[in-house]
PDB file of N, CA and C in Angstrom:
ATOM      1  N   MET D  12     -44.243  38.847 -44.963  1.00 75.00           N
ATOM      2  CA  MET D  12     -45.306  38.538 -44.039  1.00 75.00           C
ATOM      3  C   MET D  12     -46.407  39.584 -44.217  1.00 75.00           C
ATOM      4  N   ALA D  13     -47.627  39.119 -44.407  1.00 95.00           N
ATOM      5  CA  ALA D  13     -48.757  40.034 -44.568  1.00 95.00           C
ATOM      6  C   ALA D  13     -49.118  40.675 -43.228  1.00 95.00           C
ATOM      7  N   LEU D  14     -49.663  41.869 -43.328  1.00 97.00           N
ATOM      8  CA  LEU D  14     -50.053  42.631 -42.144  1.00 97.00           C
ATOM      9  C   LEU D  14     -51.492  43.106 -42.287  1.00 97.00           C
ATOM     10  N   ARG D  15     -52.209  43.126 -41.197  1.00 97.00           N
ATOM     11  CA  ARG D  15     -53.510  43.786 -41.148  1.00 97.00           C
ATOM     12  C   ARG D  15     -53.239  45.218 -40.720  1.00 97.00           C
ATOM     13  N   MET D  16     -53.611  46.157 -41.568  1.00 97.00           N
ATOM     14  CA  MET D  16     -53.419  47.587 -41.313  1.00 97.00           C
ATOM     15  C   MET D  16     -54.765  48.171 -40.922  1.00 97.00           C
ATOM     16  N   GLU D  17     -54.829  48.771 -39.748  1.00 97.00           N
ATOM     17  CA  GLU D  17     -56.035  49.473 -39.307  1.00 97.00           C
ATOM     18  C   GLU D  17     -55.605  50.854 -38.856  1.00 97.00           C
ATOM     19  N   TRP D  18     -56.261  51.875 -39.414  1.00 94.00           N
ATOM     20  CA  TRP D  18     -55.880  53.224 -39.045  1.00 94.00           C
ATOM     21  C   TRP D  18     -57.115  54.088 -38.967  1.00 94.00           C
ATOM     22  N   SER D  19     -56.984  55.152 -38.216  1.00 94.00           N
ATOM     23  CA  SER D  19     -58.095  56.090 -38.078  1.00 94.00           C
ATOM     24  C   SER D  19     -57.544  57.507 -37.970  1.00 94.00           C
ATOM     25  N   ILE D  20     -58.441  58.430 -38.222  1.00 92.00           N
ATOM     26  CA  ILE D  20     -58.111  59.840 -38.097  1.00 92.00           C
ATOM     27  C   ILE D  20     -59.250  60.498 -37.349  1.00 92.00           C
ATOM     28  N   GLU D  21     -58.911  61.365 -36.425  1.00 89.00           N
ATOM     29  CA  GLU D  21     -59.906  62.062 -35.616  1.00 89.00           C
ATOM     30  C   GLU D  21     -60.003  63.509 -36.064  1.00 89.00           C
ATOM     31  N   GLY D  22     -61.118  64.123 -35.780  1.00 79.00           N
ATOM     32  CA  GLY D  22     -61.318  65.529 -36.119  1.00 79.00           C
ATOM     33  C   GLY D  22     -62.523  65.685 -37.016  1.00 79.00           C
ATOM     34  N   PRO D  23     -62.680  66.853 -37.597  1.00 72.00           N
ATOM     35  CA  PRO D  23     -63.847  67.100 -38.440  1.00 72.00           C
ATOM     36  C   PRO D  23     -63.849  66.242 -39.704  1.00 72.00           C
ATOM     37  N   PHE D  24     -62.729  65.635 -40.020  1.00 75.00           N
ATOM     38  CA  PHE D  24     -62.570  64.791 -41.203  1.00 75.00           C
ATOM     39  C   PHE D  24     -62.336  63.358 -40.772  1.00 75.00           C
ATOM     40  N   SER D  25     -62.934  62.941 -39.643  1.00 84.00           N
ATOM     41  CA  SER D  25     -62.640  61.646 -39.034  1.00 84.00           C
ATOM     42  C   SER D  25     -63.108  60.485 -39.904  1.00 84.00           C
ATOM     43  N   GLY D  26     -62.448  59.356 -39.690  1.00 86.00           N
ATOM     44  CA  GLY D  26     -62.784  58.130 -40.385  1.00 86.00           C
ATOM     45  C   GLY D  26     -61.851  57.022 -39.958  1.00 86.00           C
ATOM     46  N   ALA D  27     -62.135  55.842 -40.434  1.00 91.00           N
ATOM     47  CA  ALA D  27     -61.307  54.678 -40.127  1.00 91.00           C
ATOM     48  C   ALA D  27     -61.283  53.769 -41.347  1.00 91.00           C
ATOM     49  N   ALA D  28     -60.217  53.014 -41.463  1.00 91.00           N
ATOM     50  CA  ALA D  28     -60.082  52.086 -42.583  1.00 91.00           C
ATOM     51  C   ALA D  28     -59.204  50.921 -42.158  1.00 91.00           C
ATOM     52  N   GLY D  29     -59.322  49.842 -42.886  1.00 94.00           N
ATOM     53  CA  GLY D  29     -58.488  48.687 -42.641  1.00 94.00           C
ATOM     54  C   GLY D  29     -58.336  47.875 -43.908  1.00 94.00           C
ATOM     55  N   GLN D  30     -57.206  47.230 -44.028  1.00 96.00           N
ATOM     56  CA  GLN D  30     -56.946  46.374 -45.178  1.00 96.00           C
ATOM     57  C   GLN D  30     -55.727  45.524 -44.881  1.00 96.00           C
ATOM     58  N   THR D  31     -55.513  44.526 -45.709  1.00 97.00           N
ATOM     59  CA  THR D  31     -54.323  43.697 -45.596  1.00 97.00           C
ATOM     60  C   THR D  31     -53.282  44.218 -46.575  1.00 97.00           C
ATOM     61  N   VAL D  32     -52.050  44.349 -46.087  1.00 97.00           N
ATOM     62  CA  VAL D  32     -50.939  44.833 -46.908  1.00 97.00           C
ATOM     63  C   VAL D  32     -49.795  43.822 -46.835  1.00 97.00           C
ATOM     64  N   ARG D  33     -48.895  43.892 -47.815  1.00 96.00           N
ATOM     65  CA  ARG D  33     -47.759  42.947 -47.857  1.00 96.00           C
ATOM     66  C   ARG D  33     -46.756  43.200 -46.755  1.00 96.00           C
ATOM     67  N   ASP D  34     -46.504  44.506 -46.476  1.00 95.00           N
ATOM     68  CA  ASP D  34     -45.445  44.848 -45.529  1.00 95.00           C
ATOM     69  C   ASP D  34     -45.626  46.291 -45.068  1.00 95.00           C
ATOM     70  N   VAL D  35     -44.727  46.738 -44.228  1.00 96.00           N
ATOM     71  CA  VAL D  35     -44.811  48.099 -43.676  1.00 96.00           C
ATOM     72  C   VAL D  35     -44.699  49.142 -44.786  1.00 96.00           C
ATOM     73  N   GLN D  36     -43.858  48.898 -45.762  1.00 96.00           N
ATOM     74  CA  GLN D  36     -43.704  49.869 -46.851  1.00 96.00           C
ATOM     75  C   GLN D  36     -45.013  50.076 -47.596  1.00 96.00           C
ATOM     76  N   GLU D  37     -45.771  49.006 -47.817  1.00 97.00           N
ATOM     77  CA  GLU D  37     -47.062  49.155 -48.482  1.00 97.00           C
ATOM     78  C   GLU D  37     -48.050  49.892 -47.568  1.00 97.00           C
ATOM     79  N   ALA D  38     -47.984  49.649 -46.275  1.00 97.00           N
ATOM     80  CA  ALA D  38     -48.849  50.379 -45.329  1.00 97.00           C
ATOM     81  C   ALA D  38     -48.548  51.874 -45.387  1.00 97.00           C
ATOM     82  N   VAL D  39     -47.277  52.232 -45.467  1.00 96.00           N
ATOM     83  CA  VAL D  39     -46.879  53.641 -45.589  1.00 96.00           C
ATOM     84  C   VAL D  39     -47.459  54.233 -46.879  1.00 96.00           C
ATOM     85  N   TYR D  40     -47.378  53.490 -47.966  1.00 96.00           N
ATOM     86  CA  TYR D  40     -47.915  53.946 -49.247  1.00 96.00           C
ATOM     87  C   TYR D  40     -49.398  54.296 -49.119  1.00 96.00           C
ATOM     88  N   TRP D  41     -50.188  53.397 -48.500  1.00 95.00           N
ATOM     89  CA  TRP D  41     -51.626  53.636 -48.353  1.00 95.00           C
ATOM     90  C   TRP D  41     -51.916  54.779 -47.386  1.00 95.00           C
ATOM     91  N   LEU D  42     -51.149  54.883 -46.313  1.00 94.00           N
ATOM     92  CA  LEU D  42     -51.319  56.008 -45.387  1.00 94.00           C
ATOM     93  C   LEU D  42     -51.059  57.322 -46.110  1.00 94.00           C
ATOM     94  N   ASP D  43     -49.951  57.410 -46.827  1.00 94.00           N
ATOM     95  CA  ASP D  43     -49.616  58.645 -47.551  1.00 94.00           C
ATOM     96  C   ASP D  43     -50.716  59.030 -48.531  1.00 94.00           C
ATOM     97  N   GLY D  44     -51.203  58.064 -49.300  1.00 93.00           N
ATOM     98  CA  GLY D  44     -52.259  58.351 -50.273  1.00 93.00           C
ATOM     99  C   GLY D  44     -53.534  58.825 -49.613  1.00 93.00           C
ATOM    100  N   SER D  45     -53.897  58.200 -48.510  1.00 91.00           N
ATOM    101  CA  SER D  45     -55.121  58.589 -47.803  1.00 91.00           C
ATOM    102  C   SER D  45     -55.011  59.993 -47.226  1.00 91.00           C
ATOM    103  N   VAL D  46     -53.872  60.296 -46.635  1.00 91.00           N
ATOM    104  CA  VAL D  46     -53.675  61.634 -46.062  1.00 91.00           C
ATOM    105  C   VAL D  46     -53.691  62.686 -47.170  1.00 91.00           C
ATOM    106  N   MET D  47     -53.083  62.385 -48.304  1.00 90.00           N
ATOM    107  CA  MET D  47     -53.092  63.342 -49.418  1.00 90.00           C
ATOM    108  C   MET D  47     -54.516  63.591 -49.918  1.00 90.00           C
ATOM    109  N   ARG D  48     -55.325  62.523 -49.998  1.00 89.00           N
ATOM    110  CA  ARG D  48     -56.715  62.709 -50.429  1.00 89.00           C
ATOM    111  C   ARG D  48     -57.493  63.557 -49.433  1.00 89.00           C
ATOM    112  N   ILE D  49     -57.270  63.344 -48.140  1.00 88.00           N
ATOM    113  CA  ILE D  49     -57.937  64.165 -47.122  1.00 88.00           C
ATOM    114  C   ILE D  49     -57.522  65.619 -47.286  1.00 88.00           C
ATOM    115  N   GLN D  50     -56.225  65.859 -47.454  1.00 87.00           N
ATOM    116  CA  GLN D  50     -55.737  67.230 -47.610  1.00 87.00           C
ATOM    117  C   GLN D  50     -56.352  67.898 -48.839  1.00 87.00           C
ATOM    118  N   GLU D  51     -56.541  67.159 -49.904  1.00 87.00           N
ATOM    119  CA  GLU D  51     -57.087  67.722 -51.136  1.00 87.00           C
ATOM    120  C   GLU D  51     -58.593  67.958 -51.067  1.00 87.00           C
ATOM    121  N   ARG D  52     -59.321  67.043 -50.406  1.00 85.00           N
ATOM    122  CA  ARG D  52     -60.781  67.053 -50.501  1.00 85.00           C
ATOM    123  C   ARG D  52     -61.517  67.572 -49.285  1.00 85.00           C
ATOM    124  N   ALA D  53     -60.873  67.661 -48.148  1.00 83.00           N
ATOM    125  CA  ALA D  53     -61.588  68.002 -46.914  1.00 83.00           C
ATOM    126  C   ALA D  53     -61.770  69.495 -46.721  1.00 83.00           C
ATOM    127  N   GLY D  54     -61.152  70.292 -47.568  1.00 84.00           N
ATOM    128  CA  GLY D  54     -61.287  71.735 -47.410  1.00 84.00           C
ATOM    129  C   GLY D  54     -60.669  72.254 -46.121  1.00 84.00           C
ATOM    130  N   LEU D  55     -59.554  71.660 -45.725  1.00 84.00           N
ATOM    131  CA  LEU D  55     -58.891  72.058 -44.487  1.00 84.00           C
ATOM    132  C   LEU D  55     -58.237  73.424 -44.649  1.00 84.00           C
ATOM    133  N   PRO D  56     -58.267  74.238 -43.593  1.00 88.00           N
ATOM    134  CA  PRO D  56     -57.461  75.469 -43.629  1.00 88.00           C
ATOM    135  C   PRO D  56     -55.988  75.080 -43.770  1.00 88.00           C
ATOM    136  N   PRO D  57     -55.190  75.936 -44.374  1.00 91.00           N
ATOM    137  CA  PRO D  57     -53.777  75.587 -44.605  1.00 91.00           C
ATOM    138  C   PRO D  57     -53.036  75.110 -43.360  1.00 91.00           C
ATOM    139  N   PHE D  58     -53.265  75.742 -42.209  1.00 90.00           N
ATOM    140  CA  PHE D  58     -52.524  75.316 -41.013  1.00 90.00           C
ATOM    141  C   PHE D  58     -52.919  73.912 -40.588  1.00 90.00           C
ATOM    142  N   GLU D  59     -54.191  73.530 -40.757  1.00 90.00           N
ATOM    143  CA  GLU D  59     -54.616  72.175 -40.403  1.00 90.00           C
ATOM    144  C   GLU D  59     -54.063  71.156 -41.393  1.00 90.00           C
ATOM    145  N   SER D  60     -54.054  71.516 -42.665  1.00 90.00           N
ATOM    146  CA  SER D  60     -53.495  70.633 -43.678  1.00 90.00           C
ATOM    147  C   SER D  60     -52.003  70.417 -43.427  1.00 90.00           C
ATOM    148  N   ASP D  61     -51.282  71.485 -43.088  1.00 94.00           N
ATOM    149  CA  ASP D  61     -49.854  71.373 -42.778  1.00 94.00           C
ATOM    150  C   ASP D  61     -49.633  70.513 -41.537  1.00 94.00           C
ATOM    151  N   ARG D  62     -50.469  70.700 -40.519  1.00 94.00           N
ATOM    152  CA  ARG D  62     -50.339  69.909 -39.285  1.00 94.00           C
ATOM    153  C   ARG D  62     -50.584  68.426 -39.578  1.00 94.00           C
ATOM    154  N   LEU D  63     -51.620  68.136 -40.369  1.00 93.00           N
ATOM    155  CA  LEU D  63     -51.899  66.749 -40.731  1.00 93.00           C
ATOM    156  C   LEU D  63     -50.722  66.149 -41.498  1.00 93.00           C
ATOM    157  N   GLY D  64     -50.147  66.904 -42.412  1.00 94.00           N
ATOM    158  CA  GLY D  64     -48.977  66.428 -43.155  1.00 94.00           C
ATOM    159  C   GLY D  64     -47.792  66.143 -42.248  1.00 94.00           C
ATOM    160  N   GLN D  65     -47.569  67.021 -41.281  1.00 97.00           N
ATOM    161  CA  GLN D  65     -46.471  66.808 -40.334  1.00 97.00           C
ATOM    162  C   GLN D  65     -46.721  65.562 -39.485  1.00 97.00           C
ATOM    163  N   CYS D  66     -47.939  65.372 -39.024  1.00 96.00           N
ATOM    164  CA  CYS D  66     -48.273  64.173 -38.243  1.00 96.00           C
ATOM    165  C   CYS D  66     -48.060  62.920 -39.080  1.00 96.00           C
ATOM    166  N   ALA D  67     -48.453  62.966 -40.355  1.00 96.00           N
ATOM    167  CA  ALA D  67     -48.256  61.817 -41.245  1.00 96.00           C
ATOM    168  C   ALA D  67     -46.774  61.529 -41.427  1.00 96.00           C
ATOM    169  N   ARG D  68     -45.951  62.558 -41.571  1.00 97.00           N
ATOM    170  CA  ARG D  68     -44.501  62.348 -41.720  1.00 97.00           C
ATOM    171  C   ARG D  68     -43.914  61.697 -40.468  1.00 97.00           C
ATOM    172  N   LEU D  69     -44.345  62.150 -39.291  1.00 97.00           N
ATOM    173  CA  LEU D  69     -43.844  61.561 -38.044  1.00 97.00           C
ATOM    174  C   LEU D  69     -44.308  60.117 -37.895  1.00 97.00           C
ATOM    175  N   LEU D  70     -45.568  59.849 -38.231  1.00 97.00           N
ATOM    176  CA  LEU D  70     -46.074  58.481 -38.140  1.00 97.00           C
ATOM    177  C   LEU D  70     -45.355  57.587 -39.144  1.00 97.00           C
ATOM    178  N   ARG D  71     -45.129  58.077 -40.351  1.00 96.00           N
ATOM    179  CA  ARG D  71     -44.405  57.319 -41.371  1.00 96.00           C
ATOM    180  C   ARG D  71     -43.013  56.924 -40.868  1.00 96.00           C
ATOM    181  N   ALA D  72     -42.304  57.873 -40.267  1.00 96.00           N
ATOM    182  CA  ALA D  72     -40.962  57.587 -39.751  1.00 96.00           C
ATOM    183  C   ALA D  72     -41.011  56.505 -38.672  1.00 96.00           C
ATOM    184  N   ARG D  73     -41.998  56.592 -37.797  1.00 96.00           N
ATOM    185  CA  ARG D  73     -42.135  55.564 -36.754  1.00 96.00           C
ATOM    186  C   ARG D  73     -42.483  54.209 -37.358  1.00 96.00           C
ATOM    187  N   MET D  74     -43.331  54.215 -38.379  1.00 95.00           N
ATOM    188  CA  MET D  74     -43.690  52.957 -39.027  1.00 95.00           C
ATOM    189  C   MET D  74     -42.461  52.294 -39.637  1.00 95.00           C
ATOM    190  N   LEU D  75     -41.644  53.077 -40.327  1.00 94.00           N
ATOM    191  CA  LEU D  75     -40.483  52.511 -40.999  1.00 94.00           C
ATOM    192  C   LEU D  75     -39.405  52.059 -40.024  1.00 94.00           C
ATOM    193  N   ASP D  76     -39.429  52.577 -38.825  1.00 93.00           N
ATOM    194  CA  ASP D  76     -38.448  52.193 -37.808  1.00 93.00           C
ATOM    195  C   ASP D  76     -39.055  51.156 -36.862  1.00 93.00           C
ATOM    196  N   GLU D  77     -39.943  51.611 -36.011  1.00 95.00           N
ATOM    197  CA  GLU D  77     -40.500  50.760 -34.956  1.00 95.00           C
ATOM    198  C   GLU D  77     -41.389  49.639 -35.491  1.00 95.00           C
ATOM    199  N   ALA D  78     -42.303  49.975 -36.412  1.00 95.00           N
ATOM    200  CA  ALA D  78     -43.259  48.975 -36.893  1.00 95.00           C
ATOM    201  C   ALA D  78     -42.556  47.890 -37.687  1.00 95.00           C
ATOM    202  N   ASP D  79     -41.623  48.279 -38.520  1.00 90.00           N
ATOM    203  CA  ASP D  79     -40.911  47.292 -39.312  1.00 90.00           C
ATOM    204  C   ASP D  79     -40.175  46.318 -38.408  1.00 90.00           C
ATOM    205  N   SER D  80     -39.542  46.846 -37.381  1.00 93.00           N
ATOM    206  CA  SER D  80     -38.820  45.994 -36.437  1.00 93.00           C
ATOM    207  C   SER D  80     -39.771  45.064 -35.683  1.00 93.00           C
ATOM    208  N   ALA D  81     -40.868  45.611 -35.167  1.00 96.00           N
ATOM    209  CA  ALA D  81     -41.809  44.810 -34.374  1.00 96.00           C
ATOM    210  C   ALA D  81     -42.497  43.739 -35.221  1.00 96.00           C
ATOM    211  N   THR D  82     -43.027  44.137 -36.379  1.00 95.00           N
ATOM    212  CA  THR D  82     -43.785  43.176 -37.180  1.00 95.00           C
ATOM    213  C   THR D  82     -42.890  42.095 -37.779  1.00 95.00           C
ATOM    214  N   SER D  83     -41.634  42.408 -38.029  1.00 93.00           N
ATOM    215  CA  SER D  83     -40.726  41.371 -38.548  1.00 93.00           C
ATOM    216  C   SER D  83     -40.465  40.301 -37.493  1.00 93.00           C
ATOM    217  N   ARG D  84     -40.710  40.632 -36.226  1.00 95.00           N
ATOM    218  CA  ARG D  84     -40.595  39.654 -35.131  1.00 95.00           C
ATOM    219  C   ARG D  84     -41.949  39.033 -34.792  1.00 95.00           C
ATOM    220  N   GLY D  85     -42.984  39.342 -35.591  1.00 95.00           N
ATOM    221  CA  GLY D  85     -44.307  38.770 -35.366  1.00 95.00           C
ATOM    222  C   GLY D  85     -45.133  39.496 -34.329  1.00 95.00           C
ATOM    223  N   LYS D  86     -44.729  40.690 -33.929  1.00 97.00           N
ATOM    224  CA  LYS D  86     -45.429  41.459 -32.897  1.00 97.00           C
ATOM    225  C   LYS D  86     -46.356  42.502 -33.524  1.00 97.00           C
ATOM    226  N   GLN D  87     -47.461  42.746 -32.849  1.00 97.00           N
ATOM    227  CA  GLN D  87     -48.355  43.834 -33.256  1.00 97.00           C
ATOM    228  C   GLN D  87     -47.702  45.161 -32.891  1.00 97.00           C
ATOM    229  N   TRP D  88     -47.976  46.194 -33.679  1.00 98.00           N
ATOM    230  CA  TRP D  88     -47.444  47.525 -33.432  1.00 98.00           C
ATOM    231  C   TRP D  88     -48.566  48.540 -33.551  1.00 98.00           C
ATOM    232  N   SER D  89     -48.610  49.489 -32.618  1.00 98.00           N
ATOM    233  CA  SER D  89     -49.594  50.570 -32.656  1.00 98.00           C
ATOM    234  C   SER D  89     -48.923  51.874 -32.276  1.00 98.00           C
ATOM    235  N   ALA D  90     -49.430  52.964 -32.857  1.00 97.00           N
ATOM    236  CA  ALA D  90     -48.925  54.292 -32.517  1.00 97.00           C
ATOM    237  C   ALA D  90     -49.992  55.323 -32.853  1.00 97.00           C
ATOM    238  N   ALA D  91     -49.866  56.476 -32.202  1.00 97.00           N
ATOM    239  CA  ALA D  91     -50.733  57.618 -32.479  1.00 97.00           C
ATOM    240  C   ALA D  91     -49.859  58.860 -32.569  1.00 97.00           C
ATOM    241  N   VAL D  92     -50.114  59.673 -33.588  1.00 97.00           N
ATOM    242  CA  VAL D  92     -49.430  60.948 -33.753  1.00 97.00           C
ATOM    243  C   VAL D  92     -50.509  61.968 -34.108  1.00 97.00           C
ATOM    244  N   GLY D  93     -50.748  62.890 -33.202  1.00 94.00           N
ATOM    245  CA  GLY D  93     -51.808  63.865 -33.441  1.00 94.00           C
ATOM    246  C   GLY D  93     -53.124  63.144 -33.672  1.00 94.00           C
ATOM    247  N   PRO D  94     -53.833  63.452 -34.761  1.00 94.00           N
ATOM    248  CA  PRO D  94     -55.130  62.831 -34.999  1.00 94.00           C
ATOM    249  C   PRO D  94     -55.042  61.458 -35.659  1.00 94.00           C
ATOM    250  N   LEU D  95     -53.850  60.993 -35.985  1.00 96.00           N
ATOM    251  CA  LEU D  95     -53.670  59.728 -36.691  1.00 96.00           C
ATOM    252  C   LEU D  95     -53.379  58.589 -35.736  1.00 96.00           C
ATOM    253  N   ARG D  96     -54.037  57.454 -35.945  1.00 96.00           N
ATOM    254  CA  ARG D  96     -53.806  56.244 -35.162  1.00 96.00           C
ATOM    255  C   ARG D  96     -53.563  55.104 -36.145  1.00 96.00           C
ATOM    256  N   MET D  97     -52.578  54.257 -35.850  1.00 97.00           N
ATOM    257  CA  MET D  97     -52.234  53.159 -36.749  1.00 97.00           C
ATOM    258  C   MET D  97     -51.938  51.903 -35.936  1.00 97.00           C
ATOM    259  N   THR D  98     -52.448  50.773 -36.394  1.00 98.00           N
ATOM    260  CA  THR D  98     -52.113  49.465 -35.840  1.00 98.00           C
ATOM    261  C   THR D  98     -51.769  48.543 -36.982  1.00 98.00           C
ATOM    262  N   LEU D  99     -50.657  47.855 -36.846  1.00 98.00           N
ATOM    263  CA  LEU D  99     -50.246  46.845 -37.829  1.00 98.00           C
ATOM    264  C   LEU D  99     -50.100  45.512 -37.097  1.00 98.00           C
ATOM    265  N   THR D 100     -50.801  44.497 -37.602  1.00 97.00           N
ATOM    266  CA  THR D 100     -50.820  43.191 -36.971  1.00 97.00           C
ATOM    267  C   THR D 100     -50.388  42.137 -37.973  1.00 97.00           C
ATOM    268  N   PRO D 101     -49.330  41.380 -37.688  1.00 97.00           N
ATOM    269  CA  PRO D 101     -48.933  40.284 -38.586  1.00 97.00           C
ATOM    270  C   PRO D 101     -50.076  39.271 -38.702  1.00 97.00           C
ATOM    271  N   THR D 102     -50.308  38.782 -39.909  1.00 94.00           N
ATOM    272  CA  THR D 102     -51.414  37.840 -40.131  1.00 94.00           C
ATOM    273  C   THR D 102     -50.942  36.441 -40.489  1.00 94.00           C
ATOM    274  N   GLY D 103     -49.665  36.271 -40.710  1.00 72.00           N
ATOM    275  CA  GLY D 103     -49.233  34.936 -41.122  1.00 72.00           C
ATOM    276  C   GLY D 103     -47.874  34.588 -40.610  1.00 72.00           C
TER     277      GLY D 103
END
């Protein structure tokens, strides 16, 4: 089942993005890649980069548990961890 993935990040490196993904695992892949690019390019102090990485790990764990369960039942799922916000909506 395809999902609409919408996520945002708050802070001095704020932004938002959205796209359609095949499943929660693909959403995790795109989240991880985006967070890694922010860590590499935003010039974050080490403690902020580490905090962002920890928030991404916590959000990833919730996505693989809660989001996978909710979206497989056709339900929308949203969560926020630190500066990261994620919504996954089944599209089909």
